[in-house]
Amino acid sequence: AQSVTQPDARVTVSEGASLQLRCKYSYFGTPYLFWYVQYPRQGLQLLLKYYPGDPVVQGVNGFEAEFSKSNSSFHLRKASVHWSDWAVYFCAVSDRGSALGRLHFGAGTQLIVIP
Amino acid sequence: EAAVTQSPRNKVAVTGGKVTLSCNQTNNHNNMYWYRQDTGHGLRLIHYSYGAGSTEKGDIPDGYKASRPSQENFSLILELATPSQTSVYFCASGDFFQNTLYFGAGTRLSVL
């Protein structure tokens, strides 16, 4: 069955430093993958999405993610973190080849940014 | 910008009572979803709908009912609320062409 694992419940980085949030997926076939962000006291917002094709996808606010079929991973990266990036980040996989299938979310990673 | 509005934002209920969570979207999206968010579990799908009059069971439907009386409105109903249903509930609507879900701000439910 399809699933997503985010191994890090919490990541702390200094403002201006680079960031990688890890996501491992389990899916039979070629997955459709997503990263969503949840700012404090808000709903989730889409950061970026991957469809079969270029393994590196660009998102909003300088985020990007790289798909690796060999590693079953879809890690999120940012070159320089800003204090406003403090949020919870969710990785998700769709079970029907689109976001309008059933999305299966990971447990989330809390990003803490220190000055 | 897509808009999904949930009400109430906060709710305290008693065990055994009936709770209705409401969701309204103004984007004319066919698909709507109800998720609950719990620490360590992320978001889990309770019910979803492909359009007015349709409801489908998600991954954790037990103890919940859903109702989609119109394109805009999607409700989640707890007929007999239990403390295990204390959680944050999110509604979302789906844009087929952009393959994107739009989430409401959430409802924090406490069942005492």
PDB file of N, CA and C in Angstrom, chain B residues 26-100:
ATOM      1  N   THR B  26     -16.052  28.211  -2.302  1.00  0.00           N
ATOM      2  CA  THR B  26     -16.619  29.111  -3.308  1.00  0.00           C
ATOM      3  C   THR B  26     -15.923  28.973  -4.655  1.00  0.00           C
ATOM      4  N   ASN B  27     -15.266  27.845  -4.887  1.00  0.00           N
ATOM      5  CA  ASN B  27     -14.430  27.665  -6.061  1.00  0.00           C
ATOM      6  C   ASN B  27     -15.026  26.744  -7.112  1.00  0.00           C
ATOM      7  N   ASN B  28     -16.207  26.240  -6.821  1.00  0.00           N
ATOM      8  CA  ASN B  28     -16.866  25.332  -7.766  1.00  0.00           C
ATOM      9  C   ASN B  28     -16.054  24.064  -8.026  1.00  0.00           C
ATOM     10  N   HIS B  29     -15.318  23.607  -7.007  1.00  0.00           N
ATOM     11  CA  HIS B  29     -14.577  22.361  -7.139  1.00  0.00           C
ATOM     12  C   HIS B  29     -15.515  21.187  -6.926  1.00  0.00           C
ATOM     13  N   ASN B  30     -15.358  20.157  -7.725  1.00  0.00           N
ATOM     14  CA  ASN B  30     -16.201  18.976  -7.553  1.00  0.00           C
ATOM     15  C   ASN B  30     -15.824  18.186  -6.307  1.00  0.00           C
ATOM     16  N   ASN B  31     -14.529  18.058  -6.061  1.00  0.00           N
ATOM     17  CA  ASN B  31     -14.069  17.179  -4.979  1.00  0.00           C
ATOM     18  C   ASN B  31     -13.884  17.937  -3.670  1.00  0.00           C
ATOM     19  N   MET B  32     -14.352  17.303  -2.597  1.00  0.00           N
ATOM     20  CA  MET B  32     -14.125  17.846  -1.261  1.00  0.00           C
ATOM     21  C   MET B  32     -13.734  16.718  -0.313  1.00  0.00           C
ATOM     22  N   TYR B  33     -12.988  17.073   0.731  1.00  0.00           N
ATOM     23  CA  TYR B  33     -12.385  16.079   1.611  1.00  0.00           C
ATOM     24  C   TYR B  33     -12.492  16.536   3.067  1.00  0.00           C
ATOM     25  N   TRP B  34     -12.540  15.561   3.957  1.00  0.00           N
ATOM     26  CA  TRP B  34     -12.378  15.815   5.390  1.00  0.00           C
ATOM     27  C   TRP B  34     -11.195  14.995   5.902  1.00  0.00           C
ATOM     28  N   TYR B  35     -10.259  15.683   6.562  1.00  0.00           N
ATOM     29  CA  TYR B  35      -9.111  15.053   7.187  1.00  0.00           C
ATOM     30  C   TYR B  35      -9.116  15.383   8.686  1.00  0.00           C
ATOM     31  N   ARG B  36      -8.485  14.517   9.458  1.00  0.00           N
ATOM     32  CA  ARG B  36      -8.153  14.887  10.821  1.00  0.00           C
ATOM     33  C   ARG B  36      -6.647  14.854  10.998  1.00  0.00           C
ATOM     34  N   GLN B  37      -6.167  15.752  11.847  1.00  0.00           N
ATOM     35  CA  GLN B  37      -4.729  15.880  12.074  1.00  0.00           C
ATOM     36  C   GLN B  37      -4.419  15.597  13.534  1.00  0.00           C
ATOM     37  N   ASP B  38      -3.567  14.622  13.752  1.00  0.00           N
ATOM     38  CA  ASP B  38      -3.135  14.259  15.089  1.00  0.00           C
ATOM     39  C   ASP B  38      -1.616  14.148  15.105  1.00  0.00           C
ATOM     40  N   THR B  39      -1.043  14.560  16.205  1.00  0.00           N
ATOM     41  CA  THR B  39       0.419  14.513  16.334  1.00  0.00           C
ATOM     42  C   THR B  39       0.917  13.097  16.103  1.00  0.00           C
ATOM     43  N   GLY B  40       1.917  12.982  15.261  1.00  0.00           N
ATOM     44  CA  GLY B  40       2.503  11.682  14.969  1.00  0.00           C
ATOM     45  C   GLY B  40       1.822  10.933  13.840  1.00  0.00           C
ATOM     46  N   HIS B  41       0.665  11.402  13.427  1.00  0.00           N
ATOM     47  CA  HIS B  41      -0.064  10.725  12.343  1.00  0.00           C
ATOM     48  C   HIS B  41      -0.191  11.582  11.095  1.00  0.00           C
ATOM     49  N   GLY B  42       0.107  12.824  11.167  1.00  0.00           N
ATOM     50  CA  GLY B  42      -0.131  13.670  10.012  1.00  0.00           C
ATOM     51  C   GLY B  42      -1.614  13.824   9.765  1.00  0.00           C
ATOM     52  N   LEU B  43      -2.008  13.910   8.510  1.00  0.00           N
ATOM     53  CA  LEU B  43      -3.414  14.026   8.151  1.00  0.00           C
ATOM     54  C   LEU B  43      -3.933  12.682   7.671  1.00  0.00           C
ATOM     55  N   ARG B  44      -5.102  12.326   8.155  1.00  0.00           N
ATOM     56  CA  ARG B  44      -5.730  11.082   7.746  1.00  0.00           C
ATOM     57  C   ARG B  44      -7.116  11.379   7.181  1.00  0.00           C
ATOM     58  N   LEU B  45      -7.427  10.710   6.072  1.00  0.00           N
ATOM     59  CA  LEU B  45      -8.654  10.991   5.330  1.00  0.00           C
ATOM     60  C   LEU B  45      -9.839  10.276   5.964  1.00  0.00           C
ATOM     61  N   ILE B  46     -10.905  11.035   6.254  1.00  0.00           N
ATOM     62  CA  ILE B  46     -12.095  10.472   6.896  1.00  0.00           C
ATOM     63  C   ILE B  46     -13.167  10.157   5.855  1.00  0.00           C
ATOM     64  N   HIS B  47     -13.591  11.170   5.133  1.00  0.00           N
ATOM     65  CA  HIS B  47     -14.564  11.034   4.053  1.00  0.00           C
ATOM     66  C   HIS B  47     -14.213  11.996   2.935  1.00  0.00           C
ATOM     67  N   TYR B  48     -14.721  11.703   1.738  1.00  0.00           N
ATOM     68  CA  TYR B  48     -14.555  12.624   0.639  1.00  0.00           C
ATOM     69  C   TYR B  48     -15.762  12.534  -0.283  1.00  0.00           C
ATOM     70  N   SER B  49     -15.796  13.454  -1.241  1.00  0.00           N
ATOM     71  CA  SER B  49     -16.972  13.543  -2.105  1.00  0.00           C
ATOM     72  C   SER B  49     -16.541  13.984  -3.488  1.00  0.00           C
ATOM     73  N   TYR B  50     -17.216  13.411  -4.500  1.00  0.00           N
ATOM     74  CA  TYR B  50     -16.927  13.776  -5.880  1.00  0.00           C
ATOM     75  C   TYR B  50     -17.919  14.808  -6.425  1.00  0.00           C
ATOM     76  N   GLY B  51     -18.904  15.141  -5.629  1.00  0.00           N
ATOM     77  CA  GLY B  51     -19.882  16.118  -6.080  1.00  0.00           C
ATOM     78  C   GLY B  51     -21.115  16.065  -5.207  1.00  0.00           C
ATOM     79  N   ALA B  52     -22.044  16.952  -5.468  1.00  0.00           N
ATOM     80  CA  ALA B  52     -23.268  17.021  -4.675  1.00  0.00           C
ATOM     81  C   ALA B  52     -23.965  15.666  -4.654  1.00  0.00           C
ATOM     82  N   GLY B  53     -24.346  15.257  -3.452  1.00  0.00           N
ATOM     83  CA  GLY B  53     -25.059  14.002  -3.284  1.00  0.00           C
ATOM     84  C   GLY B  53     -24.176  12.784  -3.094  1.00  0.00           C
ATOM     85  N   SER B  54     -22.869  12.922  -3.307  1.00  0.00           N
ATOM     86  CA  SER B  54     -21.981  11.759  -3.173  1.00  0.00           C
ATOM     87  C   SER B  54     -21.098  11.890  -1.953  1.00  0.00           C
ATOM     88  N   THR B  55     -20.882  10.781  -1.264  1.00  0.00           N
ATOM     89  CA  THR B  55     -19.901  10.703  -0.200  1.00  0.00           C
ATOM     90  C   THR B  55     -19.204   9.350  -0.295  1.00  0.00           C
ATOM     91  N   GLU B  56     -17.918   9.334   0.014  1.00  0.00           N
ATOM     92  CA  GLU B  56     -17.125   8.120  -0.032  1.00  0.00           C
ATOM     93  C   GLU B  56     -16.349   7.991   1.270  1.00  0.00           C
ATOM     94  N   LYS B  57     -16.119   6.751   1.685  1.00  0.00           N
ATOM     95  CA  LYS B  57     -15.341   6.525   2.901  1.00  0.00           C
ATOM     96  C   LYS B  57     -13.854   6.671   2.603  1.00  0.00           C
ATOM     97  N   GLY B  58     -13.185   7.310   3.535  1.00  0.00           N
ATOM     98  CA  GLY B  58     -11.746   7.416   3.442  1.00  0.00           C
ATOM     99  C   GLY B  58     -11.067   6.309   4.214  1.00  0.00           C
ATOM    100  N   ASP B  59      -9.962   6.617   4.827  1.00  0.00           N
ATOM    101  CA  ASP B  59      -9.166   5.609   5.525  1.00  0.00           C
ATOM    102  C   ASP B  59      -9.641   5.353   6.953  1.00  0.00           C
ATOM    103  N   ILE B  60     -10.256   6.331   7.583  1.00  0.00           N
ATOM    104  CA  ILE B  60     -10.707   6.183   8.967  1.00  0.00           C
ATOM    105  C   ILE B  60     -12.141   6.690   9.125  1.00  0.00           C
ATOM    106  N   PRO B  61     -13.135   6.062   8.502  1.00  0.00           N
ATOM    107  CA  PRO B  61     -14.497   6.592   8.521  1.00  0.00           C
ATOM    108  C   PRO B  61     -15.325   6.241   9.761  1.00  0.00           C
ATOM    109  N   ASP B  62     -14.854   5.273  10.543  1.00  0.00           N
ATOM    110  CA  ASP B  62     -15.679   4.797  11.655  1.00  0.00           C
ATOM    111  C   ASP B  62     -15.965   5.912  12.655  1.00  0.00           C
ATOM    112  N   GLY B  63     -17.253   6.046  12.987  1.00  0.00           N
ATOM    113  CA  GLY B  63     -17.673   7.065  13.939  1.00  0.00           C
ATOM    114  C   GLY B  63     -18.013   8.394  13.296  1.00  0.00           C
ATOM    115  N   TYR B  64     -17.876   8.470  11.973  1.00  0.00           N
ATOM    116  CA  TYR B  64     -18.150   9.717  11.250  1.00  0.00           C
ATOM    117  C   TYR B  64     -19.115   9.464  10.090  1.00  0.00           C
ATOM    118  N   LYS B  65     -19.939  10.464   9.834  1.00  0.00           N
ATOM    119  CA  LYS B  65     -20.756  10.485   8.636  1.00  0.00           C
ATOM    120  C   LYS B  65     -20.451  11.784   7.896  1.00  0.00           C
ATOM    121  N   ALA B  66     -20.756  11.788   6.603  1.00  0.00           N
ATOM    122  CA  ALA B  66     -20.547  12.992   5.812  1.00  0.00           C
ATOM    123  C   ALA B  66     -21.792  13.284   4.998  1.00  0.00           C
ATOM    124  N   SER B  67     -21.937  14.555   4.654  1.00  0.00           N
ATOM    125  CA  SER B  67     -23.077  14.975   3.857  1.00  0.00           C
ATOM    126  C   SER B  67     -22.644  16.047   2.883  1.00  0.00           C
ATOM    127  N   ARG B  68     -23.056  15.869   1.605  1.00  0.00           N
ATOM    128  CA  ARG B  68     -22.712  16.866   0.575  1.00  0.00           C
ATOM    129  C   ARG B  68     -24.011  17.281  -0.110  1.00  0.00           C
ATOM    130  N   PRO B  69     -24.696  18.231   0.490  1.00  0.00           N
ATOM    131  CA  PRO B  69     -26.001  18.629  -0.062  1.00  0.00           C
ATOM    132  C   PRO B  69     -25.906  19.515  -1.304  1.00  0.00           C
ATOM    133  N   SER B  70     -24.766  20.115  -1.514  1.00  0.00           N
ATOM    134  CA  SER B  70     -24.608  21.010  -2.661  1.00  0.00           C
ATOM    135  C   SER B  70     -23.146  21.025  -3.080  1.00  0.00           C
ATOM    136  N   GLN B  71     -22.864  21.637  -4.194  1.00  0.00           N
ATOM    137  CA  GLN B  71     -21.478  21.743  -4.659  1.00  0.00           C
ATOM    138  C   GLN B  71     -20.619  22.461  -3.634  1.00  0.00           C
ATOM    139  N   GLU B  72     -21.190  23.454  -2.949  1.00  0.00           N
ATOM    140  CA  GLU B  72     -20.412  24.326  -2.077  1.00  0.00           C
ATOM    141  C   GLU B  72     -20.201  23.774  -0.670  1.00  0.00           C
ATOM    142  N   ASN B  73     -21.087  22.927  -0.195  1.00  0.00           N
ATOM    143  CA  ASN B  73     -21.087  22.561   1.217  1.00  0.00           C
ATOM    144  C   ASN B  73     -20.827  21.074   1.450  1.00  0.00           C
ATOM    145  N   PHE B  74     -20.011  20.828   2.457  1.00  0.00           N
ATOM    146  CA  PHE B  74     -19.640  19.449   2.809  1.00  0.00           C
ATOM    147  C   PHE B  74     -19.528  19.405   4.322  1.00  0.00           C
ATOM    148  N   SER B  75     -20.338  18.583   4.969  1.00  0.00           N
ATOM    149  CA  SER B  75     -20.372  18.529   6.421  1.00  0.00           C
ATOM    150  C   SER B  75     -19.828  17.196   6.932  1.00  0.00           C
ATOM    151  N   LEU B  76     -19.249  17.264   8.105  1.00  0.00           N
ATOM    152  CA  LEU B  76     -18.798  16.064   8.809  1.00  0.00           C
ATOM    153  C   LEU B  76     -19.616  15.948  10.084  1.00  0.00           C
ATOM    154  N   ILE B  77     -20.189  14.768  10.310  1.00  0.00           N
ATOM    155  CA  ILE B  77     -21.125  14.584  11.417  1.00  0.00           C
ATOM    156  C   ILE B  77     -20.624  13.500  12.347  1.00  0.00           C
ATOM    157  N   LEU B  78     -20.551  13.840  13.621  1.00  0.00           N
ATOM    158  CA  LEU B  78     -20.232  12.875  14.662  1.00  0.00           C
ATOM    159  C   LEU B  78     -21.527  12.649  15.433  1.00  0.00           C
ATOM    160  N   GLU B  79     -22.175  11.523  15.211  1.00  0.00           N
ATOM    161  CA  GLU B  79     -23.480  11.276  15.833  1.00  0.00           C
ATOM    162  C   GLU B  79     -23.348  11.101  17.341  1.00  0.00           C
ATOM    163  N   LEU B  80     -22.333  10.365  17.748  1.00  0.00           N
ATOM    164  CA  LEU B  80     -22.088  10.113  19.177  1.00  0.00           C
ATOM    165  C   LEU B  80     -20.612  10.384  19.429  1.00  0.00           C
ATOM    166  N   ALA B  81     -20.309  11.607  19.790  1.00  0.00           N
ATOM    167  CA  ALA B  81     -18.915  11.998  19.925  1.00  0.00           C
ATOM    168  C   ALA B  81     -18.234  11.257  21.085  1.00  0.00           C
ATOM    169  N   THR B  82     -16.973  10.917  20.865  1.00  0.00           N
ATOM    170  CA  THR B  82     -16.171  10.256  21.889  1.00  0.00           C
ATOM    171  C   THR B  82     -14.873  11.040  22.096  1.00  0.00           C
ATOM    172  N   PRO B  83     -14.241  10.905  23.263  1.00  0.00           N
ATOM    173  CA  PRO B  83     -12.986  11.631  23.498  1.00  0.00           C
ATOM    174  C   PRO B  83     -11.897  11.324  22.475  1.00  0.00           C
ATOM    175  N   SER B  84     -11.923  10.135  21.876  1.00  0.00           N
ATOM    176  CA  SER B  84     -10.906   9.784  20.874  1.00  0.00           C
ATOM    177  C   SER B  84     -11.055  10.602  19.591  1.00  0.00           C
ATOM    178  N   GLN B  85     -12.156  11.287  19.455  1.00  0.00           N
ATOM    179  CA  GLN B  85     -12.372  12.134  18.291  1.00  0.00           C
ATOM    180  C   GLN B  85     -11.905  13.578  18.530  1.00  0.00           C
ATOM    181  N   THR B  86     -11.312  13.817  19.673  1.00  0.00           N
ATOM    182  CA  THR B  86     -10.661  15.102  19.912  1.00  0.00           C
ATOM    183  C   THR B  86      -9.501  15.243  18.939  1.00  0.00           C
ATOM    184  N   SER B  87      -9.516  16.311  18.143  1.00  0.00           N
ATOM    185  CA  SER B  87      -8.526  16.448  17.084  1.00  0.00           C
ATOM    186  C   SER B  87      -8.717  17.799  16.397  1.00  0.00           C
ATOM    187  N   VAL B  88      -7.875  18.026  15.408  1.00  0.00           N
ATOM    188  CA  VAL B  88      -8.068  19.165  14.510  1.00  0.00           C
ATOM    189  C   VAL B  88      -8.539  18.615  13.172  1.00  0.00           C
ATOM    190  N   TYR B  89      -9.642  19.164  12.682  1.00  0.00           N
ATOM    191  CA  TYR B  89     -10.251  18.675  11.457  1.00  0.00           C
ATOM    192  C   TYR B  89     -10.078  19.700  10.340  1.00  0.00           C
ATOM    193  N   PHE B  90      -9.649  19.199   9.192  1.00  0.00           N
ATOM    194  CA  PHE B  90      -9.454  20.057   8.028  1.00  0.00           C
ATOM    195  C   PHE B  90     -10.350  19.604   6.890  1.00  0.00           C
ATOM    196  N   CYS B  91     -10.952  20.593   6.267  1.00  0.00           N
ATOM    197  CA  CYS B  91     -11.698  20.383   5.041  1.00  0.00           C
ATOM    198  C   CYS B  91     -10.845  20.872   3.879  1.00  0.00           C
ATOM    199  N   ALA B  92     -10.994  20.243   2.737  1.00  0.00           N
ATOM    200  CA  ALA B  92     -10.257  20.675   1.555  1.00  0.00           C
ATOM    201  C   ALA B  92     -11.139  20.493   0.323  1.00  0.00           C
ATOM    202  N   SER B  93     -10.900  21.320  -0.672  1.00  0.00           N
ATOM    203  CA  SER B  93     -11.532  21.118  -1.968  1.00  0.00           C
ATOM    204  C   SER B  93     -10.445  20.906  -3.008  1.00  0.00           C
ATOM    205  N   GLY B  94     -10.792  20.235  -4.091  1.00  0.00           N
ATOM    206  CA  GLY B  94      -9.786  19.834  -5.071  1.00  0.00           C
ATOM    207  C   GLY B  94     -10.002  20.473  -6.420  1.00  0.00           C
ATOM    208  N   ASP B  95      -8.928  21.067  -6.929  1.00  0.00           N
ATOM    209  CA  ASP B  95      -8.932  21.654  -8.262  1.00  0.00           C
ATOM    210  C   ASP B  95      -8.373  20.621  -9.227  1.00  0.00           C
ATOM    211  N   PHE B  96      -9.216  20.062 -10.070  1.00  0.00           N
ATOM    212  CA  PHE B  96      -8.788  18.996 -10.962  1.00  0.00           C
ATOM    213  C   PHE B  96      -7.705  19.463 -11.930  1.00  0.00           C
ATOM    214  N   PHE B  97      -7.877  20.645 -12.489  1.00  0.00           N
ATOM    215  CA  PHE B  97      -6.967  21.100 -13.547  1.00  0.00           C
ATOM    216  C   PHE B  97      -5.593  21.473 -12.992  1.00  0.00           C
ATOM    217  N   GLN B  98      -5.545  21.991 -11.766  1.00  0.00           N
ATOM    218  CA  GLN B  98      -4.267  22.331 -11.156  1.00  0.00           C
ATOM    219  C   GLN B  98      -3.734  21.214 -10.281  1.00  0.00           C
ATOM    220  N   ASN B  99      -4.524  20.150 -10.131  1.00  0.00           N
ATOM    221  CA  ASN B  99      -4.111  19.044  -9.271  1.00  0.00           C
ATOM    222  C   ASN B  99      -3.649  19.536  -7.914  1.00  0.00           C
ATOM    223  N   THR B 100      -4.468  20.354  -7.316  1.00  0.00           N
ATOM    224  CA  THR B 100      -4.108  20.971  -6.033  1.00  0.00           C
ATOM    225  C   THR B 100      -5.283  20.894  -5.074  1.00  0.00           C
TER     226      THR B 100
END
